Amino acid sequence: MARPEVPEEYLEGYTRILADVCATGRRLTRDELESLRVQGERAAEAGHGLRTLVRRHLAEARAFSPALATAGIDRVLA
């Protein structure tokens, strides 16, 4: 059975946040965390599971910067 694709609306702003965090090394702000939490809740209400969302976010991180996949994904996730 094919897994449903996670629509872009549930990843809105994620790559911008990722780019800024990678460039500065800072932690996410409260507003960024809240925005991502709300998107996650909306995705769950729409029937998207946590595993599917995490995979999609990881895929976005790898697409954003292939170097993250080999050199720093653990650092970014921390």
Tab-separated table of C-alpha atoms in Angstrom:
chain	number	residue	atom	x	y	z
A	1	MET	CA	0.000	0.000	0.000
A	2	ALA	CA	1.411	3.396	-1.003
A	3	ARG	CA	1.947	5.933	1.748
A	4	PRO	CA	0.160	9.255	1.316
A	5	GLU	CA	2.429	12.133	0.374
A	6	VAL	CA	2.748	14.914	2.923
A	7	PRO	CA	1.604	18.167	1.282
A	8	GLU	CA	3.916	21.175	1.194
A	9	GLU	CA	1.631	23.146	3.505
A	10	TYR	CA	2.870	21.061	6.445
A	11	LEU	CA	6.484	22.019	5.704
A	12	GLU	CA	5.924	25.732	5.203
A	13	GLY	CA	8.916	27.725	6.429
A	14	TYR	CA	10.932	24.623	7.336
A	15	THR	CA	13.769	25.136	4.845
A	16	ARG	CA	14.013	28.825	5.771
A	17	ILE	CA	14.350	27.873	9.429
A	18	LEU	CA	16.835	25.129	8.553
A	19	ALA	CA	18.952	27.507	6.470
A	20	ASP	CA	19.081	30.092	9.234
A	21	VAL	CA	19.882	27.581	11.954
A	22	CYS	CA	22.632	26.006	9.838
A	23	ALA	CA	24.143	29.399	9.020
A	24	THR	CA	24.141	30.709	12.564
A	25	GLY	CA	24.256	27.599	14.758
A	26	ARG	CA	21.501	29.040	16.915
A	27	ARG	CA	18.591	27.158	18.460
A	28	LEU	CA	15.065	27.532	17.151
A	29	THR	CA	13.085	30.442	18.543
A	30	ARG	CA	9.870	29.944	20.486
A	31	ASP	CA	7.900	31.244	17.509
A	32	GLU	CA	9.610	28.793	15.153
A	33	LEU	CA	8.991	25.887	17.512
A	34	GLU	CA	5.351	26.890	17.908
A	35	SER	CA	4.914	27.211	14.144
A	36	LEU	CA	6.337	23.738	13.564
A	37	ARG	CA	4.240	22.298	16.400
A	38	VAL	CA	1.060	23.758	14.920
A	39	GLN	CA	1.935	22.394	11.481
A	40	GLY	CA	2.540	18.965	13.019
A	41	GLU	CA	-0.808	19.049	14.792
A	42	ARG	CA	-2.576	20.041	11.579
A	43	ALA	CA	-0.808	17.254	9.691
A	44	ALA	CA	-1.828	14.720	12.348
A	45	GLU	CA	-5.431	15.913	12.194
A	46	ALA	CA	-5.285	15.394	8.414
A	47	GLY	CA	-4.178	11.800	8.971
A	48	HIS	CA	-0.430	12.041	8.411
A	49	GLY	CA	1.572	9.912	10.829
A	50	LEU	CA	4.629	11.033	12.745
A	51	ARG	CA	6.937	8.635	10.915
A	52	THR	CA	5.795	9.989	7.538
A	53	LEU	CA	6.290	13.586	8.692
A	54	VAL	CA	9.762	12.891	10.071
A	55	ARG	CA	10.790	11.165	6.846
A	56	ARG	CA	9.534	14.113	4.812
A	57	HIS	CA	11.411	16.609	6.994
A	58	LEU	CA	14.607	14.547	6.732
A	59	ALA	CA	14.198	14.370	2.958
A	60	GLU	CA	13.787	18.151	2.860
A	61	ALA	CA	16.938	18.585	4.958
A	62	ARG	CA	18.906	16.302	2.625
A	63	ALA	CA	17.558	18.084	-0.454
A	64	PHE	CA	18.382	21.440	1.110
A	65	SER	CA	22.007	20.470	1.562
A	66	PRO	CA	23.386	17.093	0.487
A	67	ALA	CA	26.356	17.784	2.767
A	68	LEU	CA	24.005	17.555	5.754
A	69	ALA	CA	23.239	13.959	4.906
A	70	THR	CA	26.868	12.921	5.293
A	71	ALA	CA	28.546	15.498	7.481
A	72	GLY	CA	26.112	17.080	9.852
A	73	ILE	CA	22.583	15.701	9.944
A	74	ASP	CA	23.023	14.582	13.558
A	75	ARG	CA	24.196	18.063	14.500
A	76	VAL	CA	21.254	19.675	12.733
A	77	LEU	CA	18.766	17.308	14.347
A	78	ALA	CA	20.220	18.020	17.770
